[in-house]
Short mmCIF file of C-alpha atoms and ligand atoms in Angstrom, two decimals:
data_model
loop_
_atom_site.label_atom_id
_atom_site.label_comp_id
_atom_site.label_asym_id
_atom_site.label_seq_id
_atom_site.Cartn_x
_atom_site.Cartn_y
_atom_site.Cartn_z
CA UNK A 170 94.73 1.84 -19.37
CA UNK A 171 95.58 1.62 -23.22
CA UNK A 172 92.21 3.26 -23.71
CA UNK A 173 93.42 6.18 -21.22
CA UNK A 174 96.52 6.62 -22.69
CA UNK A 175 95.58 6.03 -26.67
CA UNK A 176 96.67 8.73 -28.82
CA UNK A 177 94.02 11.26 -30.54
CA UNK A 178 93.06 9.91 -33.92
CA UNK A 179 94.72 11.33 -37.13
CA UNK A 180 92.11 12.41 -39.34
CA UNK A 181 92.54 11.15 -42.96
CA UNK A 182 90.55 12.62 -45.95
CA UNK A 183 90.10 10.34 -48.95
CA UNK A 184 88.33 11.79 -52.16
CA UNK A 185 87.24 9.52 -54.57
CA UNK A 186 86.23 7.29 -51.59
CA UNK A 187 83.56 5.24 -53.32
CA UNK A 188 85.78 4.34 -56.18
CA UNK A 189 88.29 1.68 -57.02
CA UNK A 190 91.58 2.99 -55.32
CA UNK A 191 89.39 4.45 -52.38
CA UNK A 192 88.16 0.91 -51.98
CA UNK A 193 91.47 -0.63 -51.80
CA UNK A 194 93.30 2.08 -49.70
CA UNK A 195 90.40 2.42 -46.77
CA UNK A 196 90.51 -0.65 -45.30
CA UNK A 197 94.34 -0.82 -45.13
CA UNK A 198 94.25 2.51 -43.66
CA UNK A 199 91.73 1.53 -40.96
CA UNK A 200 93.95 -1.52 -39.97
CA UNK A 201 96.87 0.40 -39.19
CA UNK A 202 98.97 0.06 -42.56
CA UNK A 203 99.45 3.82 -42.42
CA UNK A 204 100.43 4.89 -39.36
CA UNK A 205 101.13 1.79 -37.35
CA UNK A 206 99.52 -0.49 -34.87
CA UNK A 207 99.09 2.02 -31.87
CA UNK A 208 97.44 5.08 -33.66
CA UNK A 209 93.61 5.59 -34.08
CA UNK A 210 92.03 7.29 -37.57
CA UNK A 211 89.19 9.00 -38.41
CA UNK A 212 88.45 8.71 -41.78
CA UNK A 213 86.40 11.35 -44.04
CA UNK A 214 85.18 10.03 -47.30
CA UNK A 215 84.76 12.70 -49.83
CA UNK A 216 82.46 12.09 -53.19
CA UNK A 217 80.97 13.73 -55.54
CA UNK A 218 77.02 12.73 -55.34
CA UNK A 219 77.23 10.22 -58.22
CA UNK A 220 80.05 8.67 -56.24
CA UNK A 221 78.29 8.45 -52.75
CA UNK A 222 76.70 5.34 -52.82
CA UNK A 223 80.11 4.02 -53.44
CA UNK A 224 81.60 5.52 -50.34
CA UNK A 225 78.22 4.66 -48.32
CA UNK A 226 79.08 0.90 -49.45
CA UNK A 227 82.50 1.41 -48.31
CA UNK A 228 81.50 2.69 -45.00
CA UNK A 229 79.18 -0.16 -44.22
CA UNK A 230 81.88 -2.69 -44.63
CA UNK A 231 84.44 -0.66 -42.69
CA UNK A 232 81.85 -1.05 -39.62
CA UNK A 233 81.73 -4.60 -40.43
CA UNK A 234 85.53 -4.74 -40.39
CA UNK A 235 85.55 -3.75 -36.77
CA UNK A 236 88.97 -2.39 -36.85
CA UNK A 237 89.53 -1.48 -33.52
CA UNK A 238 91.92 1.87 -34.90
CA UNK A 239 89.15 3.21 -36.31
CA UNK A 240 87.85 5.93 -34.74
CA UNK A 241 84.74 7.55 -36.87
CA UNK A 242 83.83 7.37 -40.40
CA UNK A 243 82.34 10.46 -42.16
CA UNK A 244 80.87 10.98 -46.04
CA UNK A 245 80.50 14.30 -47.43
CA UNK A 246 79.99 15.72 -50.60
CA UNK A 247 81.51 19.14 -49.87
CA UNK A 248 85.02 19.96 -50.11
CA UNK A 249 84.86 22.51 -47.18
CA UNK A 250 83.31 19.61 -44.80
CA UNK A 251 85.47 16.98 -46.52
CA UNK A 252 88.65 18.75 -45.40
CA UNK A 253 87.63 20.27 -42.11
CA UNK A 254 90.23 19.55 -39.50
CA UNK A 255 91.80 17.38 -41.54
CA UNK A 256 95.70 16.01 -41.11
CA UNK A 257 96.24 13.89 -44.32
CA UNK A 258 94.58 14.43 -47.33
CA UNK A 259 94.48 11.75 -50.17
CA UNK A 260 93.24 13.38 -53.47
CA UNK A 261 92.40 10.39 -55.32
CA UNK A 262 89.36 11.40 -56.74
CA UNK A 263 89.08 12.21 -60.48
CA UNK A 264 89.00 10.24 -64.03
CA UNK A 265 91.13 7.48 -64.78
CA UNK A 266 92.56 7.09 -68.43
CA UNK A 267 91.38 4.47 -70.70
CA UNK A 268 93.63 2.34 -73.42
CA UNK A 269 95.39 4.90 -75.88
CA UNK A 270 95.20 7.97 -73.52
CA UNK A 271 98.43 9.50 -72.01
CA UNK A 272 97.75 10.72 -68.54
CA UNK A 273 98.13 14.53 -69.68
CA UNK A 274 94.99 13.88 -71.75
CA UNK A 275 92.95 13.68 -68.42
CA UNK A 276 94.12 17.65 -67.74
CA UNK A 277 90.65 19.03 -69.11
CA UNK A 278 88.46 16.42 -67.55
CA UNK A 279 90.41 16.58 -63.86
CA UNK A 280 92.19 19.73 -63.37
CA UNK A 281 89.15 21.77 -62.36
CA UNK A 282 88.95 19.41 -59.33
CA UNK A 283 92.10 20.24 -57.61
CA UNK A 284 91.60 24.34 -57.55
CA UNK A 285 88.37 24.05 -55.22
CA UNK A 286 90.13 21.49 -53.12
CA UNK A 287 93.01 23.34 -52.79
CA UNK A 288 91.31 26.31 -51.60
CA UNK A 289 88.76 24.45 -49.00
CA UNK A 290 92.05 22.73 -47.61
CA UNK A 291 93.69 26.43 -47.48
CA UNK A 292 90.41 27.36 -45.40
CA UNK A 293 89.64 24.15 -43.50
CA UNK A 294 92.21 21.66 -43.07
CA UNK A 295 94.65 21.01 -39.91
CA UNK A 296 97.64 23.50 -39.45
CA UNK A 297 99.75 20.56 -39.89
CA UNK A 298 97.63 18.99 -43.19
CA UNK A 299 99.56 17.23 -45.57
CA UNK A 300 98.34 16.19 -48.95
CA UNK A 301 98.92 13.48 -51.29
CA UNK A 302 97.69 13.92 -54.81
CA UNK A 303 97.16 10.46 -56.78
CA UNK A 304 94.33 11.59 -59.32
CA UNK A 305 96.15 11.76 -62.69
CA UNK A 306 97.78 13.63 -63.93
CA UNK A 307 99.20 13.65 -60.18
CA UNK A 308 102.12 16.06 -60.62
CA UNK A 309 100.38 18.91 -62.38
CA UNK A 310 97.22 18.47 -60.35
CA UNK A 311 99.22 18.64 -56.88
CA UNK A 312 100.56 21.90 -58.48
CA UNK A 313 97.36 23.23 -59.08
CA UNK A 314 95.90 22.31 -55.41
CA UNK A 315 99.14 23.75 -54.17
CA UNK A 316 98.51 27.42 -55.89
CA UNK A 317 95.12 27.48 -54.55
CA UNK A 318 96.29 27.03 -50.94
CA UNK A 319 98.83 30.03 -50.42
CA UNK A 320 98.70 29.62 -46.26
CA UNK A 321 99.77 26.31 -46.60
CA UNK A 322 103.48 25.57 -46.59
CA UNK A 323 104.45 24.53 -50.32
CA UNK A 324 106.05 21.36 -49.16
CA UNK A 325 102.87 19.88 -47.65
CA UNK A 326 101.90 19.42 -51.27
CA UNK A 327 103.23 15.73 -52.86
CA UNK A 328 102.15 13.68 -55.64
CA UNK A 329 102.51 10.30 -55.97
CA UNK A 330 105.64 8.79 -57.70
CA UNK A 331 106.15 5.84 -55.17
CA UNK A 332 103.89 3.44 -57.50
CA UNK A 333 106.56 4.08 -60.07
CA UNK A 334 109.43 3.87 -57.09
CA UNK A 335 107.88 0.46 -56.08
CA UNK A 336 107.25 -1.05 -60.02
CA UNK A 337 111.26 0.05 -60.64
CA UNK A 338 112.50 -2.00 -57.43
CA UNK A 339 110.12 -4.78 -58.05
CA UNK A 340 111.29 -5.11 -61.59
CA UNK A 341 114.59 -4.76 -60.95
CA UNK A 342 114.26 -7.50 -58.45
CA UNK A 343 112.64 -9.60 -61.02
CA UNK A 344 115.32 -9.21 -63.37
CA UNK A 345 118.30 -9.50 -61.04
CA UNK A 346 116.58 -12.59 -59.26
CA UNK A 347 117.38 -10.57 -56.17
CA UNK A 348 115.06 -9.92 -52.87
CA UNK A 349 113.34 -6.50 -52.71
CA UNK A 350 115.06 -6.13 -49.58
CA UNK A 351 118.35 -6.24 -51.07
CA UNK A 352 117.91 -3.29 -53.20
CA UNK A 353 118.36 0.32 -52.55
CA UNK A 354 119.07 3.92 -53.79
CA UNK A 355 116.49 3.84 -56.95
CA UNK A 356 115.30 6.84 -57.90
CA UNK A 357 112.58 8.32 -60.07
CA UNK A 358 112.94 11.63 -61.20
CA UNK A 359 110.55 14.11 -63.06
CA UNK A 360 106.90 13.18 -63.88
CA UNK A 361 104.37 10.58 -63.28
CA UNK A 362 104.32 9.89 -67.11
CA UNK A 363 106.17 8.08 -69.75
CA UNK A 364 108.89 10.70 -69.60
CA UNK A 365 109.88 9.49 -66.03
CA UNK A 366 113.40 8.54 -65.38
CA UNK A 367 113.80 5.34 -63.35
CA UNK A 368 117.42 5.73 -62.70
CA UNK A 369 119.51 3.12 -61.57
CA UNK A 370 122.96 5.08 -61.41
CA UNK A 371 123.09 5.09 -57.48
CA UNK A 372 121.15 1.94 -57.03
CA UNK A 373 122.58 -1.34 -55.52
CA UNK A 374 121.74 -4.92 -55.05
CA UNK A 375 123.14 -6.29 -52.24
CA UNK A 376 125.60 -3.69 -52.20
CA UNK A 377 127.01 -4.36 -55.82
CA UNK A 378 126.36 -1.32 -58.65
CA UNK A 379 122.83 -2.68 -60.06
CA UNK A 380 123.93 -1.60 -63.31
CA UNK A 381 126.68 -4.29 -63.29
CA UNK A 382 124.63 -6.66 -62.20
CA UNK A 383 121.83 -6.33 -65.07
CA UNK A 384 124.18 -4.35 -67.46
CA UNK A 385 123.51 -1.07 -68.74
CA UNK A 386 122.18 -2.14 -71.94
CA UNK A 387 118.86 -3.35 -70.04
CA UNK A 388 119.08 -0.79 -67.16
CA UNK A 389 119.16 2.11 -69.30
CA UNK A 390 117.17 0.69 -72.13
CA UNK A 391 114.34 -1.73 -72.09
CA UNK A 392 114.17 -1.17 -68.47
CA UNK A 393 112.94 2.45 -68.46
CA UNK A 394 110.63 1.73 -71.16
CA UNK A 395 109.03 -0.78 -69.02
CA UNK A 396 108.65 0.93 -65.86
CA UNK A 397 107.44 4.29 -67.26
CA UNK A 398 104.92 2.51 -69.39
CA UNK A 399 103.79 -0.11 -66.85
CA UNK A 400 100.77 1.98 -66.28
CA UNK A 401 99.69 1.29 -69.88
CA UNK A 402 100.68 -2.43 -69.58
CA UNK A 403 98.13 -2.83 -66.43
CA UNK A 404 95.74 -1.08 -68.57
CA UNK A 405 95.65 -3.40 -71.31
CA UNK A 406 96.24 -6.54 -69.16
CA UNK A 407 93.61 -5.47 -66.79
CA UNK A 408 91.22 -3.78 -68.76
CA UNK A 409 91.77 -0.64 -66.14
CA UNK A 410 94.12 1.11 -64.11
CA UNK A 411 96.20 -0.05 -61.43
CA UNK A 412 94.26 0.05 -57.97
CA UNK A 413 95.85 -2.18 -55.22
CA UNK A 414 99.44 -1.40 -56.18
CA UNK A 415 98.34 2.24 -56.54
CA UNK A 416 96.62 1.98 -53.01
CA UNK A 417 99.59 0.26 -51.55
CA UNK A 418 101.94 3.17 -52.95
CA UNK A 419 99.97 5.77 -51.40
CA UNK A 420 100.14 4.29 -48.08
CA UNK A 421 103.89 3.76 -48.00
CA UNK A 422 104.13 7.30 -49.03
CA UNK A 423 102.10 8.52 -46.34
CA UNK A 424 103.46 6.11 -43.69
CA UNK A 425 107.24 6.94 -45.01
CA UNK A 426 106.51 10.67 -44.45
CA UNK A 427 104.73 10.18 -40.98
CA UNK A 428 107.37 7.88 -39.64
CA UNK A 429 110.30 8.49 -41.39
CA UNK A 430 112.14 6.46 -43.89
CA UNK A 431 115.75 5.68 -41.96
CA UNK A 432 118.77 5.20 -43.94
CA UNK A 433 116.83 4.50 -47.08
CA UNK A 434 115.58 6.86 -49.61
CA UNK A 435 112.23 6.57 -51.88
CA UNK A 436 110.52 8.78 -54.69
CA UNK A 437 108.45 11.71 -53.84
CA UNK A 438 107.26 14.24 -56.27
CA UNK A 439 108.01 17.79 -54.17
CA UNK A 440 107.67 21.04 -54.99
CA UNK A 441 111.21 22.02 -56.39
CA UNK A 442 113.53 24.25 -54.31
CA UNK A 443 115.95 24.43 -57.43
CA UNK A 444 117.63 21.27 -56.47
CA UNK A 445 119.42 19.24 -59.55
CA UNK A 446 118.44 22.07 -61.58
CA UNK A 447 114.72 21.49 -61.60
CA UNK A 448 113.22 24.79 -61.60
CA UNK A 449 111.94 25.95 -58.45
CA UNK A 450 108.04 25.36 -57.85
CA UNK A 451 107.39 22.67 -60.34
CA UNK A 452 106.45 19.24 -58.39
CA UNK A 453 109.06 16.87 -59.52
CA UNK A 454 110.01 13.72 -58.81
CA UNK A 455 113.37 13.36 -56.58
CA UNK A 456 115.11 11.15 -54.18
CA UNK A 457 114.24 11.71 -50.66
CA UNK A 458 114.45 10.73 -46.95
CA UNK A 459 111.44 11.66 -44.73
CA UNK A 460 112.83 13.14 -41.54
CA UNK A 461 110.88 14.31 -38.41
CA UNK A 462 107.59 14.83 -40.35
CA UNK A 463 109.17 16.44 -43.19
CA UNK A 464 110.81 15.34 -46.82
CA UNK A 465 114.78 15.93 -47.45
CA UNK A 466 115.99 15.57 -51.10
CA UNK A 467 118.82 13.51 -50.90
CA UNK A 468 122.10 15.80 -51.79
CA UNK A 469 124.91 15.67 -53.83
CA UNK A 470 124.07 12.64 -56.08
CA UNK A 471 126.59 12.88 -59.38
CA UNK A 472 124.13 13.30 -62.66
CA UNK A 473 126.00 12.01 -65.65
CA UNK A 474 125.19 13.28 -69.13
CA UNK A 475 122.51 10.26 -69.73
CA UNK A 476 120.63 11.25 -66.50
CA UNK A 477 120.89 14.86 -67.07
CA UNK A 478 119.06 14.39 -70.49
CA UNK A 479 116.48 12.01 -69.30
CA UNK A 480 115.57 14.75 -66.18
CA UNK A 481 115.76 17.70 -68.48
CA UNK A 482 112.91 15.98 -70.84
CA UNK A 483 110.88 15.11 -68.14
CA UNK A 484 111.01 18.41 -66.09
CA UNK A 485 110.53 20.13 -69.72
CA UNK A 486 107.16 18.19 -69.88
CA UNK A 487 106.26 19.25 -66.35
CA UNK A 488 107.04 23.17 -67.23
CA UNK A 489 104.45 22.52 -70.05
CA UNK A 490 101.83 21.06 -68.11
CA UNK A 491 102.45 23.91 -65.98
CA UNK A 492 101.76 26.50 -68.91
CA UNK A 493 98.87 24.69 -70.08
CA UNK A 494 96.98 25.26 -66.76
CA UNK A 495 98.20 28.47 -66.34
CA UNK A 496 96.64 29.33 -69.67
CA UNK A 497 93.69 27.35 -68.45
CA UNK A 498 93.31 29.69 -65.49
CA UNK A 499 93.53 26.91 -63.09
CA UNK A 500 96.40 28.45 -61.09
CA UNK A 501 96.83 31.89 -59.84
CA UNK A 502 99.25 34.28 -61.67
CA UNK A 503 102.33 34.24 -59.63
P1 NAD B 53 87.35 5.62 -60.43
O1 NAD B 53 86.88 5.69 -61.33
O2 NAD B 53 87.51 4.25 -59.73
O3 NAD B 53 87.37 6.20 -58.74
C1 NAD B 53 87.44 7.86 -59.08
C2 NAD B 53 86.27 8.33 -58.00
O4 NAD B 53 86.63 9.59 -57.73
C3 NAD B 53 84.72 7.93 -58.11
O5 NAD B 53 84.08 7.35 -57.40
C4 NAD B 53 84.18 9.65 -58.41
O6 NAD B 53 82.95 9.55 -58.34
C5 NAD B 53 85.00 10.15 -57.50
N1 NAD B 53 85.27 11.87 -57.74
C6 NAD B 53 85.36 12.37 -59.21
N2 NAD B 53 85.29 13.71 -59.17
C7 NAD B 53 85.32 13.89 -57.70
C8 NAD B 53 85.53 14.98 -56.91
N3 NAD B 53 85.69 16.29 -57.49
N4 NAD B 53 85.45 14.58 -55.56
C9 NAD B 53 85.34 13.81 -54.96
N5 NAD B 53 85.47 12.79 -55.49
C10 NAD B 53 85.51 12.90 -56.83
O7 NAD B 53 89.22 5.99 -60.46
P2 NAD B 53 90.35 5.26 -59.42
O8 NAD B 53 90.78 4.00 -60.48
O9 NAD B 53 90.04 5.27 -58.09
O10 NAD B 53 91.59 6.04 -60.00
C11 NAD B 53 91.13 7.53 -59.68
C12 NAD B 53 92.63 8.59 -60.03
O11 NAD B 53 93.78 7.79 -59.41
C13 NAD B 53 92.69 8.32 -61.44
O12 NAD B 53 92.88 9.87 -62.14
C14 NAD B 53 94.05 7.60 -61.85
O13 NAD B 53 94.48 7.98 -62.87
C15 NAD B 53 94.61 8.13 -60.73
N6 NAD B 53 95.84 6.91 -60.53
C16 NAD B 53 97.00 7.61 -60.19
C17 NAD B 53 97.97 6.70 -59.95
C18 NAD B 53 99.61 7.25 -59.55
O14 NAD B 53 100.59 6.43 -59.51
N7 NAD B 53 99.64 8.54 -59.66
C19 NAD B 53 98.05 5.22 -60.02
C20 NAD B 53 96.80 4.79 -60.26
C21 NAD B 53 95.40 5.61 -60.83
C1 LMR B 54 99.30 4.13 -63.13
O1 LMR B 54 100.56 4.60 -63.44
O2 LMR B 54 98.95 3.09 -63.00
C2 LMR B 54 98.25 5.35 -63.05
O3 LMR B 54 98.77 6.50 -63.24
C3 LMR B 54 97.30 5.36 -63.87
C4 LMR B 54 97.58 5.24 -65.34
O4 LMR B 54 96.82 5.90 -66.24
O5 LMR B 54 98.60 4.58 -66.18
#
């Protein structure tokens, strides 16, 4: 009975599937964490030749997981094949930074990956394709992919700032001695970089203003620094960049996009339509609800002078990164 009524599998392509985040994400996707316990998935693992063994090893272990929802596993080394018919593309494959680097230092090494992938998505993905860029610098890599996929609606290209959002919620809960479930209204604005603005202006903890609970000195001072530099803190402590928390955030992002957020909002890097004074086209983090398979930016939040300056600084960095990749010829002229 159930087999006859089972929905068609959703095809998910994971690039860099032989790497660390790929390994942490694949098993959870196969287990149903992304689309729920009734939705089969078909996995496509896209790697470069040097990474194929890692993807093959993951595929062997996926078989050994005997996941009832896993309809198929395919491995490829060309974007054209890897994105053929894909509904959800997780663009992870790229080099991570090491201690002492900023994420933007990766633009030269990683930027060139995302143009060809954008073009392959444009040509070969399913009509409803949704794209999440994880590889750093994620926002500008997403811009490169999006600008190389002119036939795909721009709003289908997103970048991951859910990890920053989750960090902001987790660290706030720890400080306040509260439960994560009691926190709402946190926003990450801008770039997935140290200029990001974790904003507690509209956040509440069990209905009380979060800035009243934790105090403005911390909430608009050390807290912002801690969240914005958490990636570097992880690199220092672990000796390598975040993996399981990044995979978890990517799954949270796609799950919310597909299934909806309800009343709560989260933080998503989306192509700007000009809301909150963010220049049109930049892929910047904003507060958003997911409704009917699309993101809707939360409207009408009051932005005070402190927040305005923080948002503007991060957006200015995104504009500079855009100009840099335009000068490198990675995005077509407008
Ligand atoms: P990793 O080195 O373990 O794995 C990367 C994999 O990508 C490798 O297997 C490599 O062979 C593959 N790859 C490289 N170029 C490719 C291409 N053109 N096509 C397909 N695959 C390709 O790295 P990781 O720890 O998995 O991190 C991946 C990326 O995610 C890095 O850029 C890292 O900085 C970024 N990251 C982003 C966030 C975020 O919040 N946005 C969080 C953590 C990590
Ligand atoms: C993170 O935020 O953990 C990732 O972007 C990895 C990094 O380089 O910080």
